[in-house]
């Protein structure tokens, strides 16, 4: 590649490619090669690349006002907050710029609530293999192997339980406990859904103990699971929810939502320079309105079922261990550590490449645009089969 990248800080191994254009489920690189995109900016571009509604909202808002200051109200901020509360069990919204920042806000809100109502309780029970972001506090809340020592010392107050094991949660509850935080489906951990029974028990337990149930829906929110929010799969109402990724459809936007009973911030407790800026919240309005269009989420469920069929078919043909997931967040369980090799081969396919993700070496994760077509899903399955045949 004749592109000199030496000024870009090295934080991850990137392929020698520069992406220059995107349209729907397709990306184009600097040499004009096209790729079918099953990453979509890490489950971010829920409406695919360059969605016309988002572009129109961005353009229109940019001409009106970009940033009056977080100290003032603006129209898109109010409209998006209304859209989110009128379509969920929550009453109040605080906007942020990344999932990690929204989760930081959730942690602060829970600790504040603990100060006011639980005698200063501050511990939030989180889960092994959970992922909540890359700030120091959210890394401490995450249950990723190795993260406890990476930037030690950690922020204290995040004891770890096991997902789908209610006894492991019960054991950790004490006078200092203020809440339990989890992803309804662990995303980075390898697409591991919470059991329905576990979620029901967790809601009952947290109510009984008067502690908060906090759902990190940065990955599972905004239609990804076929419901507007992942916890709705379980018929439970949490006290706090965070959104990120899909809510901006690709632009930096995130949100912290809480019920009236929990939304206890006072002036000076929380803020941020770009929080609730109209440019991003205008895009968020376009995204949520498109997700709420009649039939859209039903289609996500139908396409999720179709993707499941395609993956089960591949699993059977190549002797894998099946698949799991909800809606259009799914994983194929390979029974060998061939994930990274498949990802590499898929990207290098000619003349058209395929972008896949392997969050664990024995797993492939699929997080396509929610408006992907059945033809594109089928095309991915055919390309993947071709690669697997080559590898046999
Ligand atoms: C991606 C993710 C985050 C972090 O979001 P950023 O925008 O990268 O800070 C937090 N929680 C979950 C569940 C995620 O998937």
Tab-separated table of C-alpha atoms and ligand atoms in Angstrom:
chain	number	residue	atom	x	y	z
A	1	UNK	CA	0.000	0.000	0.000
A	2	UNK	CA	1.368	3.435	-0.923
A	3	UNK	CA	-0.345	5.140	1.965
A	4	UNK	CA	1.902	6.243	4.814
A	5	UNK	CA	0.125	5.628	8.123
A	6	UNK	CA	3.024	6.309	10.512
A	7	UNK	CA	1.309	9.306	12.171
A	8	UNK	CA	-1.669	7.234	13.285
A	9	UNK	CA	-1.106	5.917	16.815
A	10	UNK	CA	-0.757	2.152	16.928
A	11	UNK	CA	-3.570	0.707	19.022
A	12	UNK	CA	-4.636	-2.311	16.979
A	13	UNK	CA	-3.447	-4.313	14.001
A	14	UNK	CA	-5.286	-2.868	11.006
A	15	UNK	CA	-5.302	-4.332	7.501
A	16	UNK	CA	-3.527	-2.305	4.794
A	17	UNK	CA	-6.771	-0.878	3.519
A	18	UNK	CA	-8.418	2.531	3.521
A	19	UNK	CA	-12.183	2.572	3.202
A	20	UNK	CA	-13.415	5.449	1.078
A	21	UNK	CA	-17.134	4.884	0.519
A	22	UNK	CA	-20.086	3.052	2.006
A	23	UNK	CA	-23.591	2.382	0.784
A	24	UNK	CA	-26.106	0.222	2.661
A	25	UNK	CA	-24.405	-3.102	3.396
A	26	UNK	CA	-21.447	-2.395	1.102
A	27	UNK	CA	-18.055	-0.735	1.630
A	28	UNK	CA	-15.487	0.297	-1.005
A	29	UNK	CA	-11.733	0.551	-0.373
A	30	UNK	CA	-9.082	2.856	-1.895
A	31	UNK	CA	-8.523	0.455	-4.784
A	32	UNK	CA	-12.197	0.256	-5.659
A	33	UNK	CA	-12.702	-3.250	-4.217
A	34	UNK	CA	-16.141	-3.836	-2.688
A	35	UNK	CA	-16.908	-5.637	0.573
A	36	UNK	CA	-20.135	-7.024	1.993
A	37	UNK	CA	-20.103	-5.558	5.496
A	38	UNK	CA	-21.206	-7.719	8.436
A	39	UNK	CA	-19.397	-5.533	10.994
A	40	UNK	CA	-21.170	-2.243	10.281
A	41	UNK	CA	-18.813	-0.226	12.416
A	42	UNK	CA	-19.098	-2.778	15.259
A	43	UNK	CA	-22.914	-3.082	15.301
A	44	UNK	CA	-23.140	0.694	15.067
A	45	UNK	CA	-24.550	1.438	11.602
A	46	UNK	CA	-27.979	-0.053	12.266
A	47	UNK	CA	-29.328	1.475	9.034
A	48	UNK	CA	-26.243	0.645	6.952
A	49	UNK	CA	-23.772	3.056	5.393
A	50	UNK	CA	-24.856	6.526	4.250
A	51	UNK	CA	-28.516	6.156	5.170
A	52	UNK	CA	-30.446	8.896	3.279
A	53	UNK	CA	-32.660	9.817	6.259
A	54	UNK	CA	-29.627	10.288	8.501
A	55	UNK	CA	-27.805	12.344	5.866
A	56	UNK	CA	-30.831	14.612	5.428
A	57	UNK	CA	-31.147	15.107	9.206
A	58	UNK	CA	-27.428	15.872	9.540
A	59	UNK	CA	-27.418	18.335	6.658
A	60	UNK	CA	-30.573	20.119	7.738
A	61	UNK	CA	-29.406	20.451	11.346
A	62	UNK	CA	-25.892	21.587	10.367
A	63	UNK	CA	-27.428	24.529	8.500
A	64	UNK	CA	-29.657	25.450	11.456
A	65	UNK	CA	-27.452	25.214	14.539
A	66	UNK	CA	-24.585	22.903	15.467
A	67	UNK	CA	-23.962	23.665	19.125
A	68	UNK	CA	-25.680	26.255	21.321
A	69	UNK	CA	-23.880	24.850	24.460
A	70	UNK	CA	-24.909	22.058	26.807
A	71	UNK	CA	-26.183	24.729	29.217
A	72	UNK	CA	-29.186	25.372	26.914
A	73	UNK	CA	-32.011	23.232	25.572
A	74	UNK	CA	-32.153	22.507	21.838
A	75	UNK	CA	-34.979	21.084	19.716
A	76	UNK	CA	-33.505	17.711	18.613
A	77	UNK	CA	-32.373	16.960	22.192
A	78	UNK	CA	-35.930	17.429	23.485
A	79	UNK	CA	-37.457	15.499	20.591
A	80	UNK	CA	-35.118	12.516	20.931
A	81	UNK	CA	-35.597	12.378	24.711
A	82	UNK	CA	-39.395	12.312	24.134
A	83	UNK	CA	-39.058	9.586	21.490
A	84	UNK	CA	-37.026	7.414	23.860
A	85	UNK	CA	-39.201	7.863	26.942
A	86	UNK	CA	-42.499	7.426	25.096
A	87	UNK	CA	-41.239	4.107	23.686
A	88	UNK	CA	-39.726	2.669	26.870
A	89	UNK	CA	-40.378	2.285	30.595
A	90	UNK	CA	-38.038	5.201	31.401
A	91	UNK	CA	-38.879	8.834	32.215
A	92	UNK	CA	-35.633	10.790	31.865
A	93	UNK	CA	-32.741	10.834	29.376
A	94	UNK	CA	-29.190	12.195	29.582
A	95	UNK	CA	-27.250	12.158	26.290
A	96	UNK	CA	-23.592	11.186	25.996
A	97	UNK	CA	-21.076	10.673	23.191
A	98	UNK	CA	-20.036	7.038	23.638
A	99	UNK	CA	-21.271	3.867	25.267
A	100	UNK	CA	-18.539	4.017	27.892
A	101	UNK	CA	-19.510	7.573	28.798
A	102	UNK	CA	-23.180	6.616	29.113
A	103	UNK	CA	-22.166	3.749	31.410
A	104	UNK	CA	-19.967	6.085	33.481
A	105	UNK	CA	-23.107	8.199	33.902
A	106	UNK	CA	-25.124	5.142	34.921
A	107	UNK	CA	-22.518	4.216	37.536
A	108	UNK	CA	-22.518	7.784	38.904
A	109	UNK	CA	-26.321	7.887	38.992
A	110	UNK	CA	-26.488	4.576	40.879
A	111	UNK	CA	-23.849	5.757	43.391
A	112	UNK	CA	-25.732	9.031	43.876
A	113	UNK	CA	-28.970	7.112	44.446
A	114	UNK	CA	-27.113	4.915	46.940
A	115	UNK	CA	-25.931	7.988	48.783
A	116	UNK	CA	-29.476	9.364	48.995
A	117	UNK	CA	-31.436	6.178	49.643
A	118	UNK	CA	-29.098	3.347	50.688
A	119	UNK	CA	-26.801	4.799	53.297
A	120	UNK	CA	-23.930	5.324	50.861
A	121	UNK	CA	-24.088	1.908	49.195
A	122	UNK	CA	-21.951	1.978	46.026
A	123	UNK	CA	-21.151	-1.557	44.876
A	124	UNK	CA	-22.531	-2.581	41.493
A	125	UNK	CA	-22.526	-6.298	40.786
A	126	UNK	CA	-21.382	-6.991	37.212
A	127	UNK	CA	-20.612	-10.204	35.314
A	128	UNK	CA	-17.668	-12.238	34.143
A	129	UNK	CA	-17.188	-11.795	30.381
A	130	UNK	CA	-19.345	-8.650	30.440
A	131	UNK	CA	-18.217	-5.578	28.500
A	132	UNK	CA	-19.037	-2.008	29.465
A	133	UNK	CA	-16.371	0.160	27.817
A	134	UNK	CA	-12.770	1.337	27.921
A	135	UNK	CA	-12.688	4.104	30.523
A	136	UNK	CA	-11.053	3.110	33.810
A	137	UNK	CA	-14.387	2.684	35.653
A	138	UNK	CA	-16.116	0.818	32.819
A	139	UNK	CA	-13.041	-1.415	32.369
A	140	UNK	CA	-13.341	-2.199	36.088
A	141	UNK	CA	-17.027	-3.005	35.592
A	142	UNK	CA	-16.189	-5.251	32.622
A	143	UNK	CA	-15.380	-8.915	33.173
A	144	UNK	CA	-12.893	-9.285	30.356
A	145	UNK	CA	-9.879	-11.528	31.035
A	146	UNK	CA	-6.774	-9.497	31.806
A	147	UNK	CA	-8.533	-6.185	32.230
A	148	UNK	CA	-8.281	-6.341	36.020
A	149	UNK	CA	-4.507	-5.817	35.812
A	150	UNK	CA	-4.059	-3.886	32.539
A	151	UNK	CA	-4.264	-0.399	34.036
A	152	UNK	CA	-4.210	-1.333	37.692
A	153	UNK	CA	-5.327	-0.236	40.154
A	154	UNK	CA	-8.950	-0.666	39.162
A	155	UNK	CA	-11.877	1.414	40.363
A	156	UNK	CA	-13.239	-0.560	43.347
A	157	UNK	CA	-16.863	-1.586	43.757
A	158	UNK	CA	-17.590	-4.002	40.897
A	159	UNK	CA	-17.799	-7.581	42.282
A	160	UNK	CA	-18.299	-10.173	39.518
A	161	UNK	CA	-21.082	-12.751	39.291
A	162	UNK	CA	-21.734	-15.431	36.653
A	163	UNK	CA	-24.324	-14.767	33.950
A	164	UNK	CA	-27.392	-17.021	34.254
A	165	UNK	CA	-26.472	-18.059	37.811
A	166	UNK	CA	-28.782	-16.266	40.240
A	167	UNK	CA	-27.039	-17.818	43.293
A	168	UNK	CA	-23.763	-16.191	42.238
A	169	UNK	CA	-25.547	-12.805	42.366
A	170	UNK	CA	-27.250	-13.487	45.705
A	171	UNK	CA	-23.883	-14.369	47.288
A	172	UNK	CA	-22.461	-10.935	46.439
A	173	UNK	CA	-25.318	-8.814	47.796
A	174	UNK	CA	-24.543	-6.982	51.040
A	175	UNK	CA	-25.124	-3.587	52.732
A	176	UNK	CA	-22.846	-1.877	50.227
A	177	UNK	CA	-24.702	-3.162	47.136
A	178	UNK	CA	-26.547	-0.510	45.162
A	179	UNK	CA	-27.254	-2.309	41.882
A	180	UNK	CA	-26.683	-5.060	39.344
A	181	UNK	CA	-25.557	-4.172	35.821
A	182	UNK	CA	-25.600	-6.485	32.818
A	183	UNK	CA	-25.969	-6.732	29.056
A	184	UNK	CA	-29.211	-8.590	28.181
A	185	UNK	CA	-27.066	-10.409	25.603
A	186	UNK	CA	-23.310	-10.313	26.257
A	187	UNK	CA	-21.966	-8.968	22.958
A	188	UNK	CA	-18.168	-8.766	23.103
A	189	UNK	CA	-18.214	-11.816	25.378
A	190	UNK	CA	-19.398	-13.877	22.387
A	191	UNK	CA	-23.141	-13.241	21.938
A	192	UNK	CA	-24.343	-14.996	25.106
A	193	UNK	CA	-28.035	-14.303	25.846
A	194	UNK	CA	-29.317	-14.127	29.412
A	195	UNK	CA	-31.881	-16.839	30.176
A	196	UNK	CA	-35.483	-15.668	30.542
A	197	UNK	CA	-35.777	-17.299	33.956
A	198	UNK	CA	-32.534	-15.662	35.125
A	199	UNK	CA	-33.693	-12.195	34.056
A	200	UNK	CA	-37.038	-12.689	35.781
A	201	UNK	CA	-35.315	-13.833	38.989
A	202	UNK	CA	-32.840	-10.964	38.778
A	203	UNK	CA	-35.645	-8.398	38.534
A	204	UNK	CA	-37.432	-10.004	41.471
A	205	UNK	CA	-34.273	-10.207	43.571
A	206	UNK	CA	-33.251	-6.579	42.921
A	207	UNK	CA	-36.782	-5.407	43.804
A	208	UNK	CA	-36.791	-7.458	46.991
A	209	UNK	CA	-33.416	-6.077	48.077
A	210	UNK	CA	-34.278	-2.524	46.946
A	211	UNK	CA	-31.297	-2.308	44.599
A	212	UNK	CA	-31.169	-1.094	41.004
A	213	UNK	CA	-31.354	-3.230	37.890
A	214	UNK	CA	-29.191	-1.572	35.241
A	215	UNK	CA	-29.098	-2.805	31.645
A	216	UNK	CA	-26.228	-1.910	29.344
A	217	UNK	CA	-27.980	-1.921	25.980
A	218	UNK	CA	-25.193	-0.249	24.043
A	219	UNK	CA	-25.094	-3.293	21.762
A	220	UNK	CA	-28.537	-4.882	22.296
A	221	UNK	CA	-30.560	-1.656	22.105
A	222	UNK	CA	-32.049	0.161	19.113
A	223	UNK	CA	-33.593	-2.772	17.269
A	224	UNK	CA	-30.569	-5.083	17.219
A	225	UNK	CA	-32.465	-7.968	18.878
A	226	UNK	CA	-35.715	-7.352	16.994
A	227	UNK	CA	-37.199	-5.415	19.934
A	228	UNK	CA	-36.554	-1.694	20.247
A	229	UNK	CA	-34.627	-2.552	23.443
A	230	UNK	CA	-33.195	-5.964	24.329
A	231	UNK	CA	-34.695	-6.155	27.838
A	232	UNK	CA	-38.161	-6.093	26.220
A	233	UNK	CA	-37.458	-9.669	25.079
A	234	UNK	CA	-37.737	-10.600	28.757
A	235	UNK	CA	-40.816	-8.579	29.745
A	236	UNK	CA	-38.964	-6.851	32.553
A	237	UNK	CA	-38.656	-3.154	33.410
A	238	UNK	CA	-35.172	-2.131	34.583
A	239	UNK	CA	-34.394	1.037	36.566
A	240	UNK	CA	-31.536	2.293	34.393
A	241	UNK	CA	-30.621	1.663	30.751
A	242	UNK	CA	-27.727	2.836	28.607
A	243	UNK	CA	-27.709	3.096	24.820
A	244	UNK	CA	-24.870	3.689	22.366
A	245	UNK	CA	-23.797	2.220	19.036
A	246	UNK	CA	-27.088	1.903	17.078
A	247	UNK	CA	-28.722	5.026	18.534
A	248	UNK	CA	-26.479	7.231	16.393
A	249	UNK	CA	-26.461	4.893	13.397
A	250	UNK	CA	-22.730	5.649	13.021
A	251	UNK	CA	-22.326	9.093	14.584
A	252	UNK	CA	-21.083	9.495	18.180
A	253	UNK	CA	-24.234	9.463	20.293
A	254	UNK	CA	-25.208	7.563	23.447
A	255	UNK	CA	-27.801	7.893	26.179
A	256	UNK	CA	-28.454	7.168	29.832
A	257	UNK	CA	-32.110	6.542	30.718
A	258	UNK	CA	-33.674	6.234	34.160
A	259	UNK	CA	-37.059	6.074	35.817
A	260	UNK	CA	-38.267	9.130	37.744
A	261	UNK	CA	-37.629	7.303	41.014
A	262	UNK	CA	-33.938	6.912	40.157
A	263	UNK	CA	-33.147	10.078	38.159
A	264	UNK	CA	-31.665	11.933	41.150
A	265	UNK	CA	-28.858	14.025	39.628
A	266	UNK	CA	-28.770	17.592	40.904
A	267	UNK	CA	-27.167	20.593	39.189
A	268	UNK	CA	-23.409	20.076	38.947
A	269	UNK	CA	-23.555	16.278	39.273
A	270	UNK	CA	-23.222	15.399	35.609
A	271	UNK	CA	-22.482	17.106	32.299
A	272	UNK	CA	-20.122	17.343	29.342
A	273	UNK	CA	-19.258	19.735	26.505
A	274	UNK	CA	-20.901	17.842	23.647
A	275	UNK	CA	-23.692	16.153	25.588
A	276	UNK	CA	-27.041	16.496	23.867
A	277	UNK	CA	-25.637	18.521	20.975
A	278	UNK	CA	-28.285	19.036	18.287
A	279	UNK	CA	-26.173	17.764	15.371
A	280	UNK	CA	-25.952	14.252	16.802
A	281	UNK	CA	-29.372	14.142	18.474
A	282	UNK	CA	-30.986	15.182	15.156
A	283	UNK	CA	-29.406	12.085	13.590
A	284	UNK	CA	-30.613	10.020	16.569
A	285	UNK	CA	-34.190	11.205	15.926
A	286	UNK	CA	-33.955	10.039	12.313
A	287	UNK	CA	-32.577	6.651	13.411
A	288	UNK	CA	-35.243	6.002	16.073
A	289	UNK	CA	-38.066	7.157	13.754
A	290	UNK	CA	-36.881	4.726	11.080
A	291	UNK	CA	-36.671	1.874	13.598
A	292	UNK	CA	-40.219	2.670	14.754
A	293	UNK	CA	-41.652	2.726	11.220
A	294	UNK	CA	-44.466	0.142	10.956
A	295	UNK	CA	-43.105	-3.339	10.264
A	296	UNK	CA	-39.401	-2.460	10.569
A	297	UNK	CA	-38.709	-4.427	13.754
A	298	UNK	CA	-40.855	-7.358	12.552
A	299	UNK	CA	-38.537	-7.532	9.546
A	300	UNK	CA	-35.490	-7.596	11.854
A	301	UNK	CA	-37.020	-10.603	13.637
A	302	UNK	CA	-37.801	-12.307	10.315
A	303	UNK	CA	-34.328	-11.651	8.916
A	304	UNK	CA	-32.770	-12.788	12.199
A	305	UNK	CA	-34.673	-16.073	11.832
A	306	UNK	CA	-33.468	-16.372	8.227
A	307	UNK	CA	-29.838	-15.707	9.245
A	308	UNK	CA	-30.233	-18.354	11.958
A	309	UNK	CA	-31.404	-20.867	9.338
A	310	UNK	CA	-28.456	-20.063	7.075
A	311	UNK	CA	-26.008	-20.445	9.969
A	312	UNK	CA	-27.536	-23.725	11.148
A	313	UNK	CA	-27.262	-25.005	7.604
A	314	UNK	CA	-23.549	-24.101	7.505
A	315	UNK	CA	-23.060	-25.587	10.961
A	316	UNK	CA	-24.500	-28.895	9.838
A	317	UNK	CA	-22.547	-29.017	6.579
A	318	UNK	CA	-19.199	-28.284	8.253
A	319	UNK	CA	-19.711	-30.046	11.589
A	320	UNK	CA	-19.859	-26.951	13.818
A	321	UNK	CA	-21.795	-26.568	17.080
A	322	UNK	CA	-24.769	-24.493	15.924
A	323	UNK	CA	-25.488	-20.849	16.542
A	324	UNK	CA	-26.978	-18.490	19.114
A	325	UNK	CA	-28.192	-14.929	19.481
A	326	UNK	CA	-31.244	-12.701	19.151
A	327	UNK	CA	-32.500	-10.825	16.096
A	328	UNK	CA	-29.566	-9.660	13.988
A	329	UNK	CA	-26.949	-10.197	16.676
A	330	UNK	CA	-25.877	-13.792	16.150
A	331	UNK	CA	-22.851	-16.037	16.493
A	332	UNK	CA	-21.777	-19.227	14.745
A	333	UNK	CA	-20.144	-21.657	17.171
A	334	UNK	CA	-17.129	-23.110	15.387
A	335	UNK	CA	-15.707	-26.011	17.328
A	336	UNK	CA	-12.115	-25.035	16.524
A	337	UNK	CA	-10.051	-21.847	16.821
A	338	UNK	CA	-10.405	-20.955	13.143
A	339	UNK	CA	-12.313	-17.672	13.571
A	340	UNK	CA	-9.373	-15.314	12.910
A	341	UNK	CA	-8.323	-17.282	9.798
A	342	UNK	CA	-11.883	-17.125	8.400
A	343	UNK	CA	-12.022	-13.351	9.022
A	344	UNK	CA	-8.704	-12.902	7.160
A	345	UNK	CA	-9.698	-15.092	4.229
A	346	UNK	CA	-13.135	-13.436	3.971
A	347	UNK	CA	-11.625	-9.966	3.727
A	348	UNK	CA	-9.122	-11.129	1.096
A	349	UNK	CA	-11.726	-12.825	-1.119
A	350	UNK	CA	-11.673	-11.623	-4.747
A	351	UNK	CA	-13.268	-9.875	-6.499
A	352	UNK	CA	-15.635	-9.065	-3.607
A	353	UNK	CA	-14.561	-9.206	0.033
A	354	UNK	CA	-16.587	-10.041	3.137
A	355	UNK	CA	-16.131	-8.334	6.510
A	356	UNK	CA	-16.709	-10.621	9.487
A	357	UNK	CA	-15.782	-10.561	13.183
A	358	UNK	CA	-14.427	-13.205	15.531
A	359	UNK	CA	-14.786	-11.963	19.131
A	360	UNK	CA	-13.383	-15.295	20.311
A	361	UNK	CA	-11.206	-17.636	18.202
A	362	UNK	CA	-13.905	-20.329	18.146
A	363	UNK	CA	-16.756	-17.986	17.226
A	364	UNK	CA	-17.938	-15.756	14.375
A	365	UNK	CA	-20.213	-12.826	15.220
A	366	UNK	CA	-22.717	-11.374	12.754
A	367	UNK	CA	-23.977	-7.810	13.217
A	368	UNK	CA	-25.218	-6.633	9.823
A	369	UNK	CA	-27.251	-3.506	9.114
A	370	UNK	CA	-30.825	-4.042	10.338
A	371	UNK	CA	-32.109	-3.137	6.868
A	372	UNK	CA	-29.918	-5.715	5.100
A	373	UNK	CA	-31.726	-7.667	2.360
A	374	UNK	CA	-32.340	-11.420	2.331
A	375	UNK	CA	-30.251	-11.604	-0.849
A	376	UNK	CA	-27.325	-10.049	0.995
A	377	UNK	CA	-27.728	-12.470	3.902
A	378	UNK	CA	-27.747	-15.360	1.428
A	379	UNK	CA	-24.726	-13.952	-0.397
A	380	UNK	CA	-22.780	-13.826	2.887
A	381	UNK	CA	-23.656	-17.461	3.606
A	382	UNK	CA	-22.463	-18.501	0.135
A	383	UNK	CA	-19.197	-16.614	0.489
A	384	UNK	CA	-18.628	-18.127	3.933
A	385	UNK	CA	-19.309	-21.630	2.619
A	386	UNK	CA	-16.764	-21.071	-0.158
A	387	UNK	CA	-14.105	-20.130	2.385
A	388	UNK	CA	-14.890	-23.095	4.637
A	389	UNK	CA	-14.647	-25.490	1.669
A	390	UNK	CA	-11.240	-24.050	0.803
A	391	UNK	CA	-10.083	-24.584	4.365
A	392	UNK	CA	-11.199	-28.220	4.518
B	1	LIG	C1	-19.421	-1.214	22.607
B	1	LIG	C2	-19.959	-1.359	23.967
B	1	LIG	C3	-19.666	-0.425	24.973
B	1	LIG	C4	-18.713	0.722	24.771
B	1	LIG	O1	-19.186	1.659	23.862
B	1	LIG	P1	-18.181	2.766	23.289
B	1	LIG	O2	-19.044	3.653	22.430
B	1	LIG	O3	-17.131	2.038	22.517
B	1	LIG	O4	-17.605	3.481	24.447
B	1	LIG	C5	-20.280	-0.586	26.210
B	1	LIG	N1	-21.107	-1.621	26.448
B	1	LIG	C6	-21.407	-2.524	25.508
B	1	LIG	C7	-22.364	-3.619	25.831
B	1	LIG	C8	-20.831	-2.451	24.238
B	1	LIG	O5	-21.101	-3.375	23.312
